[in-house]
Short mmCIF file of C-alpha atoms and ligand atoms in Angstrom, two decimals:
data_model
loop_
_atom_site.label_atom_id
_atom_site.label_comp_id
_atom_site.label_asym_id
_atom_site.label_seq_id
_atom_site.Cartn_x
_atom_site.Cartn_y
_atom_site.Cartn_z
CA UNK C 14 57.72 -11.25 9.41
CA UNK C 15 54.17 -10.25 10.25
CA UNK C 16 51.83 -10.29 7.28
CA UNK C 17 51.17 -6.98 5.56
CA UNK C 18 47.66 -6.19 4.33
CA UNK C 19 47.51 -3.75 1.42
CA UNK C 20 43.95 -2.98 0.30
CA UNK C 21 43.64 -2.05 -3.37
CA UNK C 22 41.87 1.23 -3.99
CA UNK C 23 40.84 -0.09 -7.40
CA UNK C 24 37.71 -1.22 -5.56
CA UNK C 25 37.27 2.12 -3.74
CA UNK C 26 34.92 4.90 -4.87
CA UNK C 27 37.03 7.02 -7.23
CA UNK C 28 34.88 10.04 -6.39
CA UNK C 29 35.73 9.59 -2.69
CA UNK C 30 39.33 8.47 -2.57
CA UNK C 31 40.24 10.53 0.50
CA UNK C 32 37.36 9.05 2.46
CA UNK C 33 38.17 5.56 1.23
CA UNK C 34 41.85 5.91 2.15
CA UNK C 35 40.84 6.97 5.65
CA UNK C 36 38.73 3.81 5.80
CA UNK C 37 41.88 1.66 5.51
CA UNK C 38 43.97 3.55 8.06
CA UNK C 39 44.60 0.28 9.94
CA UNK C 40 46.16 -1.35 6.85
CA UNK C 41 49.90 -1.41 6.11
CA UNK C 42 49.96 0.20 2.67
CA UNK C 43 47.34 1.43 0.20
CA UNK C 44 47.81 -0.49 -3.06
CA UNK C 45 47.40 1.82 -6.05
CA UNK C 46 46.84 0.13 -9.41
CA UNK C 47 48.15 2.23 -12.28
CA UNK C 48 46.93 0.93 -15.66
CA UNK C 49 47.71 2.51 -19.03
CA UNK C 50 45.30 0.67 -21.35
CA UNK C 51 48.29 -0.80 -23.20
CA UNK C 52 49.97 -3.22 -20.83
CA UNK C 53 46.50 -4.18 -19.62
CA UNK C 54 43.10 -3.52 -21.23
CA UNK C 55 42.01 -1.02 -18.58
CA UNK C 56 42.80 2.56 -17.63
CA UNK C 57 42.87 3.90 -14.08
CA UNK C 58 44.94 6.79 -12.78
CA UNK C 59 48.40 8.24 -13.17
CA UNK C 60 51.02 10.48 -11.65
CA UNK C 61 49.08 13.62 -10.71
CA UNK C 62 46.47 11.60 -8.85
CA UNK C 63 49.03 9.43 -7.07
CA UNK C 64 50.98 12.51 -6.05
CA UNK C 65 47.90 13.95 -4.33
CA UNK C 66 46.99 10.63 -2.73
CA UNK C 67 50.51 10.35 -1.27
CA UNK C 68 49.98 13.67 0.49
CA UNK C 69 46.66 12.80 2.09
CA UNK C 70 46.88 9.04 2.68
CA UNK C 71 47.09 7.83 6.30
CA UNK C 72 49.22 4.88 5.13
CA UNK C 73 52.13 4.72 2.65
CA UNK C 74 51.37 4.00 -1.00
CA UNK C 75 52.26 0.74 -2.73
CA UNK C 76 52.16 1.57 -6.46
CA UNK C 77 51.56 -1.34 -8.87
CA UNK C 78 52.42 -0.13 -12.35
CA UNK C 79 50.64 -2.11 -15.05
CA UNK C 80 52.16 0.03 -17.78
CA UNK C 81 54.37 -0.20 -20.83
CA UNK C 82 57.84 1.30 -20.64
CA UNK C 83 58.25 1.40 -16.86
CA UNK C 84 61.96 2.14 -17.45
CA UNK C 85 60.82 5.57 -18.52
CA UNK C 86 57.83 6.19 -16.25
CA UNK C 87 58.32 4.33 -12.96
CA UNK C 88 60.93 6.61 -11.33
CA UNK C 89 58.46 9.50 -11.36
CA UNK C 90 56.13 7.48 -9.12
CA UNK C 91 58.90 7.24 -6.54
CA UNK C 92 59.46 10.98 -6.83
CA UNK C 93 55.71 11.55 -6.48
CA UNK C 94 55.78 9.91 -3.07
CA UNK C 95 55.04 6.20 -3.51
CA UNK C 96 56.84 4.31 -0.74
CA UNK C 97 56.98 1.19 -2.88
CA UNK C 98 57.01 1.03 -6.69
CA UNK C 99 56.41 -2.28 -8.47
CA UNK C 100 56.89 -2.60 -12.22
CA UNK C 101 56.11 -5.59 -14.44
CA UNK C 102 58.94 -7.90 -15.46
CA UNK C 103 57.32 -8.40 -18.87
CA UNK C 104 57.42 -4.67 -19.62
CA UNK C 105 60.81 -3.64 -18.22
CA UNK C 106 63.79 -3.56 -20.57
CA UNK C 107 66.43 -3.18 -17.87
CA UNK C 108 64.86 -4.35 -14.60
CA UNK C 109 68.06 -4.14 -12.57
CA UNK C 110 68.83 -0.61 -13.68
CA UNK C 111 65.23 0.39 -12.98
CA UNK C 112 65.18 -1.22 -9.52
CA UNK C 113 68.41 0.53 -8.62
CA UNK C 114 66.98 3.84 -9.76
CA UNK C 115 63.84 3.37 -7.66
CA UNK C 116 65.92 2.59 -4.58
CA UNK C 117 68.17 5.57 -5.24
CA UNK C 118 65.05 7.72 -5.19
CA UNK C 119 64.13 6.31 -1.77
CA UNK C 120 61.39 3.86 -2.75
CA UNK C 121 61.23 0.14 -2.22
CA UNK C 122 61.51 -1.62 -5.59
CA UNK C 123 59.23 -4.46 -6.62
CA UNK C 124 59.08 -6.68 -9.68
CA UNK C 125 55.71 -8.14 -10.72
CA UNK C 126 55.08 -11.36 -12.63
CA UNK C 127 51.93 -12.17 -14.60
CA UNK C 128 50.54 -15.64 -13.83
CA UNK C 129 52.33 -17.25 -16.80
CA UNK C 130 55.69 -15.52 -16.22
CA UNK C 131 58.24 -17.75 -14.46
CA UNK C 132 60.03 -16.50 -11.37
CA UNK C 133 63.27 -18.37 -12.09
CA UNK C 134 64.96 -15.71 -14.27
CA UNK C 135 64.74 -13.30 -11.32
CA UNK C 136 65.98 -15.56 -8.56
CA UNK C 137 69.63 -14.64 -9.11
CA UNK C 138 68.73 -10.96 -8.87
CA UNK C 139 66.97 -11.03 -5.51
CA UNK C 140 69.49 -8.64 -3.99
CA UNK C 141 68.29 -5.96 -6.40
CA UNK C 142 64.65 -5.86 -5.27
CA UNK C 143 62.64 -5.46 -2.09
CA UNK C 144 59.59 -7.37 -3.27
CA UNK C 145 58.40 -9.92 -5.81
CA UNK C 146 54.73 -9.59 -6.74
CA UNK C 147 53.28 -12.89 -7.89
CA UNK C 148 50.05 -11.99 -9.68
CA UNK C 149 47.34 -14.46 -8.68
CA UNK C 150 44.99 -13.24 -11.44
CA UNK C 151 45.68 -11.81 -14.88
CA UNK C 152 46.26 -8.11 -14.19
CA UNK C 153 43.70 -5.59 -15.34
CA UNK C 154 40.58 -5.91 -13.23
CA UNK C 155 39.41 -6.35 -9.66
CA UNK C 156 37.00 -9.04 -8.57
CA UNK C 157 38.51 -11.99 -10.48
CA UNK C 158 38.99 -15.40 -8.94
CA UNK C 159 42.31 -16.57 -7.51
CA UNK C 160 44.37 -18.78 -9.85
CA UNK C 161 45.37 -21.82 -7.77
CA UNK C 162 48.09 -22.70 -10.28
CA UNK C 163 50.18 -19.77 -9.03
CA UNK C 164 50.78 -21.44 -5.65
CA UNK C 165 53.82 -23.48 -6.77
CA UNK C 166 55.46 -20.29 -8.05
CA UNK C 167 54.90 -18.63 -4.66
CA UNK C 168 56.51 -21.67 -3.02
CA UNK C 169 59.54 -21.54 -5.31
CA UNK C 170 59.95 -17.81 -4.69
CA UNK C 171 59.71 -18.40 -0.92
CA UNK C 172 62.36 -21.13 -1.03
CA UNK C 173 64.72 -18.90 -2.97
CA UNK C 174 64.18 -15.91 -0.67
CA UNK C 175 64.74 -18.00 2.44
CA UNK C 176 67.83 -19.56 0.90
CA UNK C 177 69.24 -16.14 0.04
CA UNK C 178 68.92 -14.75 3.54
CA UNK C 179 67.71 -11.49 2.00
CA UNK C 180 64.72 -9.50 3.23
CA UNK C 181 62.63 -9.71 0.06
CA UNK C 182 58.87 -9.61 0.49
CA UNK C 183 56.55 -11.81 -1.54
CA UNK C 184 53.30 -10.11 -2.48
CA UNK C 185 50.20 -11.72 -3.92
CA UNK C 186 47.54 -9.73 -5.75
CA UNK C 187 44.21 -10.88 -7.16
CA UNK C 188 41.36 -12.88 -5.69
CA UNK C 189 42.70 -12.62 -2.13
CA UNK C 190 39.93 -13.08 0.44
CA UNK C 191 39.24 -15.01 3.64
CA UNK C 192 38.81 -18.07 1.41
CA UNK C 193 42.19 -17.87 -0.32
CA UNK C 194 44.58 -15.94 1.94
CA UNK C 195 45.55 -18.95 4.04
CA UNK C 196 46.72 -20.92 1.01
CA UNK C 197 48.75 -17.99 -0.28
CA UNK C 198 50.32 -17.47 3.17
CA UNK C 199 51.05 -21.15 3.56
CA UNK C 200 52.81 -21.11 0.17
CA UNK C 201 55.02 -18.27 1.38
CA UNK C 202 53.45 -14.91 0.58
CA UNK C 203 53.75 -12.22 3.26
CA UNK C 204 52.17 -9.17 1.60
CA UNK C 205 48.52 -9.47 0.62
CA UNK C 206 46.64 -7.17 -1.73
CA UNK C 207 42.87 -7.31 -1.45
CA UNK C 208 40.52 -5.03 -3.34
CA UNK C 209 36.97 -6.32 -3.53
CA UNK C 210 37.31 -8.32 -0.29
CA UNK C 211 38.17 -5.20 1.73
CA UNK C 212 36.07 -2.53 0.02
CA UNK C 213 33.15 -4.89 -0.41
CA UNK C 214 33.04 -5.61 3.32
CA UNK C 215 30.44 -4.10 5.66
CA UNK C 216 33.15 -3.48 8.25
CA UNK C 217 36.39 -2.50 6.52
CA UNK C 218 38.70 -2.39 9.58
CA UNK C 219 37.20 -5.69 10.72
CA UNK C 220 37.94 -7.27 7.35
CA UNK C 221 41.54 -6.02 7.39
CA UNK C 222 41.97 -7.48 10.89
CA UNK C 223 40.41 -10.80 9.87
CA UNK C 224 42.68 -11.11 6.81
CA UNK C 225 45.73 -10.21 8.90
CA UNK C 226 44.87 -12.83 11.50
CA UNK C 227 44.38 -15.59 8.91
CA UNK C 228 47.62 -14.68 7.14
CA UNK C 229 49.64 -14.53 10.36
CA UNK C 230 48.27 -17.88 11.46
CA UNK C 231 49.61 -19.50 8.29
CA UNK C 232 52.81 -17.52 7.88
CA UNK C 233 56.15 -19.24 7.64
C1 DX5 X 303 44.33 -6.35 -10.72
C2 DX5 X 303 44.94 -5.45 -9.69
C3 DX5 X 303 44.56 -5.79 -8.31
C4 DX5 X 303 43.09 -5.72 -8.01
C5 DX5 X 303 42.78 -6.82 -7.06
O1 DX5 X 303 44.99 -6.16 -11.92
O2 DX5 X 303 46.35 -5.48 -9.76
O3 DX5 X 303 45.30 -5.02 -7.36
O4 DX5 X 303 42.66 -4.51 -7.47
O5 DX5 X 303 41.40 -6.87 -6.85
P1 DX5 X 303 40.71 -8.11 -6.13
O6 DX5 X 303 41.29 -8.17 -4.74
O7 DX5 X 303 39.28 -7.72 -6.13
O8 DX5 X 303 41.02 -9.33 -6.92
ZN1 ZN X 304 47.51 -4.56 -8.13
#
């Protein structure tokens, strides 16, 4: 599968989100980081904002919910128009029930793992999700550096997905740039979130194209 590049609007100008979504029209999805100041020590945006963004975005929304109690709150993000909804494994009480509910509502379902959360407990449940998000930084903030120690987990997830024959994407998020994307792709990731690398670039479409090219060159 061709690599997907999902810029994170966490690094966009929150007073100019429409303009900054237009700036990533050549990307695959816009990654929207929802933080509740409980699951992570930061607060961003919630449902009413995402609902408006879904209406005006040139690309579909990839919602990353860094929130407590996703069992209760995540389905509303699917109803609000997110094409993909990813909840954290550490916060979900009934991840299979939640993933099924998200799919029933027409969204792709993703499960996210903090750097220290093992992927193994989820490998028997691959049929229930469309994506595994391997966090490559501790969630909460943009601009952190890539944790190299997450690469073996990406490799193990890739082996399991390939062995299952299922179409489950592997997303990486945190510290992805021209310096790190090749290693993540080589390990088996095929969806790449990049916040500061894309929005910090002089030429945003050029940066998206450069990241895509590097990822595709190292894809499995
Ligand atoms: C961090 C967020 C990321 C963040 C990535 O908790 O989930 O999506 O925006 O930012 P960079 O690419 O700057 O590490
Ligand atoms: Zn994210």
